[in-house]
Tab-separated table of C-alpha atoms in Angstrom:
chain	number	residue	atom	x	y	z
A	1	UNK	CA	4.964	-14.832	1.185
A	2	UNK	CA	2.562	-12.632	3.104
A	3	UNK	CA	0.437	-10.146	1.304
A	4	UNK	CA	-2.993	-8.237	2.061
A	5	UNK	CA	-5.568	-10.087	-0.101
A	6	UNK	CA	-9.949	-9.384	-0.391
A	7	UNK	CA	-12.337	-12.289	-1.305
A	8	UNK	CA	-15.343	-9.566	-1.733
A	9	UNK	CA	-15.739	-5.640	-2.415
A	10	UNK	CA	-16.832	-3.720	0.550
A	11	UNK	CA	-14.810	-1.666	3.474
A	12	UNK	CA	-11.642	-1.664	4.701
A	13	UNK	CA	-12.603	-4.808	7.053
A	14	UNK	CA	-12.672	-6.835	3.589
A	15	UNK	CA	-8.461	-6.469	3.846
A	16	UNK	CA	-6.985	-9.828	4.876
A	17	UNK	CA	-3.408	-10.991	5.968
A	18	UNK	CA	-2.734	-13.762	4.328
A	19	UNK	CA	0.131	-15.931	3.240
A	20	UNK	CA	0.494	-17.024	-0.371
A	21	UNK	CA	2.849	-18.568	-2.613
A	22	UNK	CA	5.706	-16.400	-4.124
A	23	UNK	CA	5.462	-15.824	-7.514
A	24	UNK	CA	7.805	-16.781	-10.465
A	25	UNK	CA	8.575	-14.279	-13.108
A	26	UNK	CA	7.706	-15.113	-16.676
A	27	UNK	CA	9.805	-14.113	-19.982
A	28	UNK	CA	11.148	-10.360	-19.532
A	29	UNK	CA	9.967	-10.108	-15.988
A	30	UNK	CA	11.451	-9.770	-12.764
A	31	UNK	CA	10.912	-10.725	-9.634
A	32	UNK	CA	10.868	-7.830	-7.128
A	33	UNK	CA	11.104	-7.974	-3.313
A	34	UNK	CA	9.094	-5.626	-1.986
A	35	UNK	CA	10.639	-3.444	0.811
A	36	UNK	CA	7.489	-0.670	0.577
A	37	UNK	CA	4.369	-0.006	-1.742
A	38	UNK	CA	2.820	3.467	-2.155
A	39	UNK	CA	-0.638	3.778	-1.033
A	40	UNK	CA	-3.114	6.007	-3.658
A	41	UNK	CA	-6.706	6.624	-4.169
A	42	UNK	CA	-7.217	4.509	-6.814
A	43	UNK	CA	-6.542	1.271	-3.972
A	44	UNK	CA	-9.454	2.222	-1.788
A	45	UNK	CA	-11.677	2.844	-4.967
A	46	UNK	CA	-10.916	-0.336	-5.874
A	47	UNK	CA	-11.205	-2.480	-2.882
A	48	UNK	CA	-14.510	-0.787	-2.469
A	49	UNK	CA	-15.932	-0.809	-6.496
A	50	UNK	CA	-13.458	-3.442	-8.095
A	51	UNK	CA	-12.029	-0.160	-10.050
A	52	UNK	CA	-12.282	1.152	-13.667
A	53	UNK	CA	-12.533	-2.934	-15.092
A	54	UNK	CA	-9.775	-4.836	-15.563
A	55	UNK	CA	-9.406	-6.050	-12.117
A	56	UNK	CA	-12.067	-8.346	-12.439
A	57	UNK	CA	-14.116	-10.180	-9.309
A	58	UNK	CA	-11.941	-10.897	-5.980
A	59	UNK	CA	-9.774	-12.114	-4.931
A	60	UNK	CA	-6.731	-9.952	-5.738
A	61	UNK	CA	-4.123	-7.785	-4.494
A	62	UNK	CA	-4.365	-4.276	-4.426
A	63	UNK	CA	-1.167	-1.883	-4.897
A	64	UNK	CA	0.821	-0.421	-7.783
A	65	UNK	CA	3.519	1.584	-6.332
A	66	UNK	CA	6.726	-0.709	-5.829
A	67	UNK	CA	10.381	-0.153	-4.397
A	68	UNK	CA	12.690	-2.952	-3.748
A	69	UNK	CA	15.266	-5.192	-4.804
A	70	UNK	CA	15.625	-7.671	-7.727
A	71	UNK	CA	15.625	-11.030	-6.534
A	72	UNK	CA	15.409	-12.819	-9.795
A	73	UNK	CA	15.450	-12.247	-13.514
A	74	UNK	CA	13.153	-14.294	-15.915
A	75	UNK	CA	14.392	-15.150	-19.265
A	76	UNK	CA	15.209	-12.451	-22.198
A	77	UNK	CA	14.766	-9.775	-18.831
A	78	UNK	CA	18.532	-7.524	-19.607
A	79	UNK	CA	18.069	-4.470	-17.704
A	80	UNK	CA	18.433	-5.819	-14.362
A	81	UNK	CA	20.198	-7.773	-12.037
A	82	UNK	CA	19.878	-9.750	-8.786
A	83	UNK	CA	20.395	-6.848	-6.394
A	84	UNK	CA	19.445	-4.008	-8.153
A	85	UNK	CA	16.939	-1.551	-6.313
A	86	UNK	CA	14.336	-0.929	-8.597
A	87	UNK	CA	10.763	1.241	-8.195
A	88	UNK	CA	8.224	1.393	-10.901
A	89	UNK	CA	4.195	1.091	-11.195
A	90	UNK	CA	3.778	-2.364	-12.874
A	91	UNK	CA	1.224	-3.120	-15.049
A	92	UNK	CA	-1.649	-0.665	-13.683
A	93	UNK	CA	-4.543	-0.559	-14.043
A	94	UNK	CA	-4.325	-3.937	-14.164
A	95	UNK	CA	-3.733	-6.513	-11.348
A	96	UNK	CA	0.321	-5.708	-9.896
A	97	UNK	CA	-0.082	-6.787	-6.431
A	98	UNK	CA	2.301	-4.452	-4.378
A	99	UNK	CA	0.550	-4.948	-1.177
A	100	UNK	CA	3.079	-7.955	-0.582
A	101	UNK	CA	6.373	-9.171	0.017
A	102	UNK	CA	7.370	-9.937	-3.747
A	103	UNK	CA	5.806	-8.753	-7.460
A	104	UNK	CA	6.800	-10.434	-10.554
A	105	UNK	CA	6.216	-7.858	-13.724
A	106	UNK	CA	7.600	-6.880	-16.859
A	107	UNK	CA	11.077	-5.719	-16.021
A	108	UNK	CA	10.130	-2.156	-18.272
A	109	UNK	CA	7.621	-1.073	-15.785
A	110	UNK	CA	10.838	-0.174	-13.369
A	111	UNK	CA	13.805	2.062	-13.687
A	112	UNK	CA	16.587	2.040	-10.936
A	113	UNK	CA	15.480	3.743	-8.035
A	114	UNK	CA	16.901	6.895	-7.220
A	115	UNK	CA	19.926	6.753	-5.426
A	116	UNK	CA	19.155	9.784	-2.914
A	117	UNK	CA	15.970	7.893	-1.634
A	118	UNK	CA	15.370	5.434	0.556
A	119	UNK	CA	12.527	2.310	-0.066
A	120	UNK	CA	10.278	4.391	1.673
A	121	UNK	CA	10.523	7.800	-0.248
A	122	UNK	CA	11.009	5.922	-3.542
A	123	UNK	CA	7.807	4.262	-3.047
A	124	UNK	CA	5.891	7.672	-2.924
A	125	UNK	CA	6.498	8.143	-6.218
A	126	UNK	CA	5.963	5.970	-9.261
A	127	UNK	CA	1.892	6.488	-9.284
A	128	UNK	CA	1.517	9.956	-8.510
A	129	UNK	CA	4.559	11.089	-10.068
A	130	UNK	CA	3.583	9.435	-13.297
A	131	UNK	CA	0.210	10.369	-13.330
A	132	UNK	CA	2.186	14.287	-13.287
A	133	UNK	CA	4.514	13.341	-15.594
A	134	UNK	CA	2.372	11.921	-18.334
A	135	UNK	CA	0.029	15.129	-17.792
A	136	UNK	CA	1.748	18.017	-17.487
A	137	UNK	CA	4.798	16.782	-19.647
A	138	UNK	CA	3.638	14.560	-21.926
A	139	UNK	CA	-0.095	15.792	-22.561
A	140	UNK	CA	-0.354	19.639	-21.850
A	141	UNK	CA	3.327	20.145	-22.531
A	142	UNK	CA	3.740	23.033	-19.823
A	143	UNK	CA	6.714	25.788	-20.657
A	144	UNK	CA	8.558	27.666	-19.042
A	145	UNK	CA	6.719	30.893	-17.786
A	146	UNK	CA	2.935	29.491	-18.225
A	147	UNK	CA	0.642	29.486	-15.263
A	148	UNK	CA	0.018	26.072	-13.903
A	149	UNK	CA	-3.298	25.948	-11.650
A	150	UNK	CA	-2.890	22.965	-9.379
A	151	UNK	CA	-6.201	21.899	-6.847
A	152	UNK	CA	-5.255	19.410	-4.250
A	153	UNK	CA	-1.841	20.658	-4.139
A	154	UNK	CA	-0.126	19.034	-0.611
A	155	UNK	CA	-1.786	15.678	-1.437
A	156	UNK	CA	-0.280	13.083	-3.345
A	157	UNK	CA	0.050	13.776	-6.689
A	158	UNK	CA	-0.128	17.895	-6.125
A	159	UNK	CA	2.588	18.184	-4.306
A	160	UNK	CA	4.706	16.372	-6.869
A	161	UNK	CA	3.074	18.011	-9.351
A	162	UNK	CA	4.209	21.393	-8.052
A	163	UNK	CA	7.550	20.618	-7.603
A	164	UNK	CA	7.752	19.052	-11.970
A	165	UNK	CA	5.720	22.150	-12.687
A	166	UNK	CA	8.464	24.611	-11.118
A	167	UNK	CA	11.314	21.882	-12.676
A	168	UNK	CA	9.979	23.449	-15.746
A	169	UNK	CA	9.594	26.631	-15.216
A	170	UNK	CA	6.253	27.428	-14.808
A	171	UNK	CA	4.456	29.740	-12.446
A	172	UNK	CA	2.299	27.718	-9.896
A	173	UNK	CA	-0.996	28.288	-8.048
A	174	UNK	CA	-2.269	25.807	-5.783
A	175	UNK	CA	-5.717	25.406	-3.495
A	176	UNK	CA	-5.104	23.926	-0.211
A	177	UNK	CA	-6.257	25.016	3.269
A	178	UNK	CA	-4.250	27.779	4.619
A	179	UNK	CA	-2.245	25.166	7.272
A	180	UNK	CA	-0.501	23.776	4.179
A	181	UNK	CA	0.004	27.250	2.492
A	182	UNK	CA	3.927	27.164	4.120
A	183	UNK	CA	4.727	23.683	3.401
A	184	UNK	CA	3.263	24.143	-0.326
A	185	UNK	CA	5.362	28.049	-0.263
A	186	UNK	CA	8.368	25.494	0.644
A	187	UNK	CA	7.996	23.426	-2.478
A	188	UNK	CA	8.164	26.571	-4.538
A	189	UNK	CA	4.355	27.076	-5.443
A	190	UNK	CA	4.296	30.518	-6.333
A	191	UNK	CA	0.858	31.651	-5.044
A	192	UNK	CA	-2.156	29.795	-2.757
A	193	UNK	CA	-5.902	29.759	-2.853
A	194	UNK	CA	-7.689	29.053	0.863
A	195	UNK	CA	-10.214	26.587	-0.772
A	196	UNK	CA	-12.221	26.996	2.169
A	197	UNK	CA	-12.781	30.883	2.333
A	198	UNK	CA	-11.624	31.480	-1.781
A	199	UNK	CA	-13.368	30.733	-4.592
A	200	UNK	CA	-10.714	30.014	-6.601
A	201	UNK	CA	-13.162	30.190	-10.135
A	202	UNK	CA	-13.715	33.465	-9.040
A	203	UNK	CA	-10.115	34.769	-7.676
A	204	UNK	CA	-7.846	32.715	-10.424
A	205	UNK	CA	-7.713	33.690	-14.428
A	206	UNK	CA	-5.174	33.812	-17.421
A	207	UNK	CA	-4.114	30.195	-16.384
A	208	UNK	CA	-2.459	27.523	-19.266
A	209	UNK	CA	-2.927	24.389	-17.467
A	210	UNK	CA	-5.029	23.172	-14.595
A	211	UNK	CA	-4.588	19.790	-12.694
A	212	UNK	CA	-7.632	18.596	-11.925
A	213	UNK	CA	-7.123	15.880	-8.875
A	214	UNK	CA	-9.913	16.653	-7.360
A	215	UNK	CA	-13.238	15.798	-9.754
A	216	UNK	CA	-16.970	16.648	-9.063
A	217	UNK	CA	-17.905	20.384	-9.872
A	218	UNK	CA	-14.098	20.794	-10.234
A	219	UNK	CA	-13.592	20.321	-13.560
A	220	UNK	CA	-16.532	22.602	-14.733
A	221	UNK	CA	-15.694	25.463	-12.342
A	222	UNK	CA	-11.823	25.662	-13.322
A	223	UNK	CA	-12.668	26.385	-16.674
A	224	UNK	CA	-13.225	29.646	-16.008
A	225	UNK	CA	-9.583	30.136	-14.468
A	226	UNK	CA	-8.541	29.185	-18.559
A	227	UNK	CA	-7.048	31.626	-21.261
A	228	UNK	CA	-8.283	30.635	-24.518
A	229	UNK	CA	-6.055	27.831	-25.713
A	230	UNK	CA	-5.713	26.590	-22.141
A	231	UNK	CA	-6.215	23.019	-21.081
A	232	UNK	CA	-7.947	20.970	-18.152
A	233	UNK	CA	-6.387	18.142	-17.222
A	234	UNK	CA	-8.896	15.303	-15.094
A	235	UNK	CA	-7.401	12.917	-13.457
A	236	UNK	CA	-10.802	11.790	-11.920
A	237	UNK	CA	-14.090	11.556	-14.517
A	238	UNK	CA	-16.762	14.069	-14.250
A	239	UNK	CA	-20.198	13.328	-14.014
A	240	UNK	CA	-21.205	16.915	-15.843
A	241	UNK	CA	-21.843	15.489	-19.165
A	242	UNK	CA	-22.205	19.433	-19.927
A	243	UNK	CA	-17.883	19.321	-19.761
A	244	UNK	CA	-16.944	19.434	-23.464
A	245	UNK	CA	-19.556	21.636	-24.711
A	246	UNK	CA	-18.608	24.381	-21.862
A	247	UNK	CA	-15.290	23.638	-22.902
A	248	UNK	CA	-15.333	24.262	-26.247
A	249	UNK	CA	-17.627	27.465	-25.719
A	250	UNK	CA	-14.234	28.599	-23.393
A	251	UNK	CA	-11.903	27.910	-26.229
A	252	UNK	CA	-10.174	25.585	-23.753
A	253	UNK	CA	-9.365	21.689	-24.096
A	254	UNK	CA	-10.739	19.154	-21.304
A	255	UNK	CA	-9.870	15.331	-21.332
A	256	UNK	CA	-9.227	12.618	-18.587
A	257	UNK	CA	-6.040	11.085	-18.171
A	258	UNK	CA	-4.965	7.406	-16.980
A	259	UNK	CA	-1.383	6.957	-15.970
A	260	UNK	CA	0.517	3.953	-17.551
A	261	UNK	CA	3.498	2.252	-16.291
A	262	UNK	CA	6.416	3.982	-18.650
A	263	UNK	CA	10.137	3.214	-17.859
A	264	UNK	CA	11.124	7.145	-19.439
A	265	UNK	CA	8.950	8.852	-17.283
A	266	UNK	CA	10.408	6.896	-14.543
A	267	UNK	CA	14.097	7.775	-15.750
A	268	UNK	CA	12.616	11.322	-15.756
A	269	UNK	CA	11.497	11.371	-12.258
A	270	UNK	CA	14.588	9.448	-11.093
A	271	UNK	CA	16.848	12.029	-12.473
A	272	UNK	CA	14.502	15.168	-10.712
A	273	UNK	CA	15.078	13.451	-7.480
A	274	UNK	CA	18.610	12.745	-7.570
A	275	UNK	CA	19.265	16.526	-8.912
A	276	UNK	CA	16.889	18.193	-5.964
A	277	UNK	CA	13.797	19.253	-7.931
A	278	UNK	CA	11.720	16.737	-6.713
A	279	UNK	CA	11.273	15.135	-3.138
A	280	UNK	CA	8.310	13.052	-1.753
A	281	UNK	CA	7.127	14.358	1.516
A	282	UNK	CA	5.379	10.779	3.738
A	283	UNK	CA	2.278	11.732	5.195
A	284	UNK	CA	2.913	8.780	7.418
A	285	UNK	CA	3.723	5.054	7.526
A	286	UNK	CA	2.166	1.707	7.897
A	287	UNK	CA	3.210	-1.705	8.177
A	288	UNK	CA	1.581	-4.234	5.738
A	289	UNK	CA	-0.850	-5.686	8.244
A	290	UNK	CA	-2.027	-2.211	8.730
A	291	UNK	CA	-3.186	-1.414	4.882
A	292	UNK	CA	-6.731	-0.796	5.904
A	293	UNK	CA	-5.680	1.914	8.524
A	294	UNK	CA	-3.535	3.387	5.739
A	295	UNK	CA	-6.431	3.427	3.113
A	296	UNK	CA	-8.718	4.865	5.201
A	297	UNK	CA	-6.155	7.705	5.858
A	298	UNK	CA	-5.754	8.153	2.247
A	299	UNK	CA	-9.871	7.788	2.100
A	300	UNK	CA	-10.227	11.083	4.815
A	301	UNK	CA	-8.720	13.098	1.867
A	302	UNK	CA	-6.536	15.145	4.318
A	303	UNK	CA	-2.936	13.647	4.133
A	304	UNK	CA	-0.126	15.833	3.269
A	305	UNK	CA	2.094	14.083	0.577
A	306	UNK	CA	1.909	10.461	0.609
A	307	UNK	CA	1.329	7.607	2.586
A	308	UNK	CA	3.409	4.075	2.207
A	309	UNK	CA	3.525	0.433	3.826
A	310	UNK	CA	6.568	-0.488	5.087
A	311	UNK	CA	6.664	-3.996	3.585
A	312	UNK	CA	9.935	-5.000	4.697
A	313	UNK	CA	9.044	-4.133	8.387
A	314	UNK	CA	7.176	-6.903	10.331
A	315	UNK	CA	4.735	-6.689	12.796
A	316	UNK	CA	2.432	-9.378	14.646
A	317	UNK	CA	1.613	-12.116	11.688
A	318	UNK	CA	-1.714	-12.150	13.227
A	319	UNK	CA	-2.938	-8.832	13.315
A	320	UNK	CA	-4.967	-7.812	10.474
A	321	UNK	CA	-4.971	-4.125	9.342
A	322	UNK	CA	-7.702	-3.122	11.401
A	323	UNK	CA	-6.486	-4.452	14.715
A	324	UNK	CA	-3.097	-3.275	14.530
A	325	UNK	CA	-2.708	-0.553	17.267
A	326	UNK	CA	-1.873	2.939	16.131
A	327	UNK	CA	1.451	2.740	17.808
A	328	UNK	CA	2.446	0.810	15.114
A	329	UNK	CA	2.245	3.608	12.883
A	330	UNK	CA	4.979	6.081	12.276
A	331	UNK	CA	4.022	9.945	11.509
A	332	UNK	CA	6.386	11.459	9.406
A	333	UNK	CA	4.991	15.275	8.947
């Protein structure tokens, strides 16, 4: 099978095309053939730093977000069947491999995908929308009425995370720069912060929650947007090791969260999608041999929604990401 593989950490030049042999699932896995893979943040951190440790040294595959179709069903695996369309985020943060034509994981990382999505669209959502899911849902437990403070909010995960946020009732404010201010007004966000010519620490207050994608000084200046009570919610790690003790001097609660693959979250997300709450916008899309171009995209920090690899699509075997020419690339805004 072919799949985008790195022998060393470094740039995006460190992304190879290669062609490898197709894996076999294992007891209670399936074998999945990828038709596209989500590309996040976390990838390009990796390629570059080898990621938060379990990785380990190249080589490897990056890649967590998966849709495609069962292809074969390892033994004691019930919940699928050849054929099924399936999405999920297997096994991160360790290795999954979704940069490639076929992923063998536990067949609980994956839910069916949902049926009003294409490969594409479905493949938007596992990472980011879990990474929501499991923080606003499962962590701070938002309600209906509270005011949800989202920074980031047309990237990857904000823009889902607007959409579950208004799915459960909650008032939303999000930073972006004003161009995205209708597109974010379209997903129901409720009011907008011009992070370039706002300071939101200073404009924003009373808020219950606040989704912090962003990191850096972030995480320390939205506490003062916090009612007592409130929570932060970090997706990326500080390096203010001043956090809890402001914190706790606020009255407010500040932690990090991982996402981790979960089958009900999945099932959760599935049925938002298929009953119009929730709907992946693609920044653009890639083919497979053009993963570095699409990390580096995701790298500039200036996407709106998500960007995928078109696995199933195939392109010159010989061309390498960063050869590819841009027509190859397909802007969906």
């Amino acid at each position: 099978m072919r799949a985008i593989s790195q022998n060393r950490l470094g740039g995006p030049e460190v992304l190879e095309l290669v062609d490898i042999e197709r894996p076999t699932p294992g007891p209670t896995q399936i074998l999945v053939r990828v038709h596209a893979a989500g590309v996040n943040p976390v990838d390009w951190k990796t390629r570059e730093t080898g990621g938060i440790g379990p990785m380990g040294d190249p080589p490897f595959i990056l890649g967590w977000d998966v849709s495609g179709v069962v292809e074969e069903v390892g033994a004691g695996a019930s919940l699928f069947s050849p054929g099924d369309e399936v999405f999920g985020m297997p096994s991160f943060p360790f290795q999954a491999g979704a940069y490639s034509e076929y992923v063998a994981a536990p067949s609980r990382h994956f839910a069916r995908k949902p049926s009003t999505l294409d490969h594409v669209h479905a493949a938007a959502v596992p990472l980011a929308g879990l990474t929501v899911w499991q923080s606003l849902v499962d962590t701070a437990d938002i309600q209906p009425g509270q005011r949800v403070l989202v920074h980031a909010a047309a990237g990857g995960v904000g823009h889902l995370a607007v959409q579950i946020a208004k799915a459960r009732g909650a008032y939303v404010i999000g930073t972006a720069s004003a161009a995205k201010h209708e597109f974010l007004r379209g997903l129901g966000a409720d009011e907008l912060i011009d992070y370039r010519t706002t300071d939101f620490a200073e404009e924003v207050r009373d808020v219950d929650v606040v989704l912090d994608t962003i990191g850096q000084e972030y995480g320390p200046r939205s506490l003062k947007t916090l009612r007592r009570g409130g929570r932060l919610v970090q997706l990326t790690r500080t390096n203010d090791e001043r956090l809890p003790e402001l914190a706790d001097a606020a009255g407010v609660t500040a932690g990090f969260t991982l996402a981790e693959p979960d089958r009900a979250g999945l099932l959760a997300l599935a049925e938002l999608v298929d009953s119009g709450h929730l709907k992946p916008t693609i920044d653009t899309v890639f083919l497979l041999e053009e993963a570095a171009k699409a990390q580096e995209l995701v790298a500039a920090g200036k996407t709106t929604g998500k960007v995928v690899l078109s696995v199933a699509d195939r392109g010159p075997r010989n061309a390498p990401g960063p050869s590819v020419e841009p027509s190859m690339t397909q802007r969906l805004l």
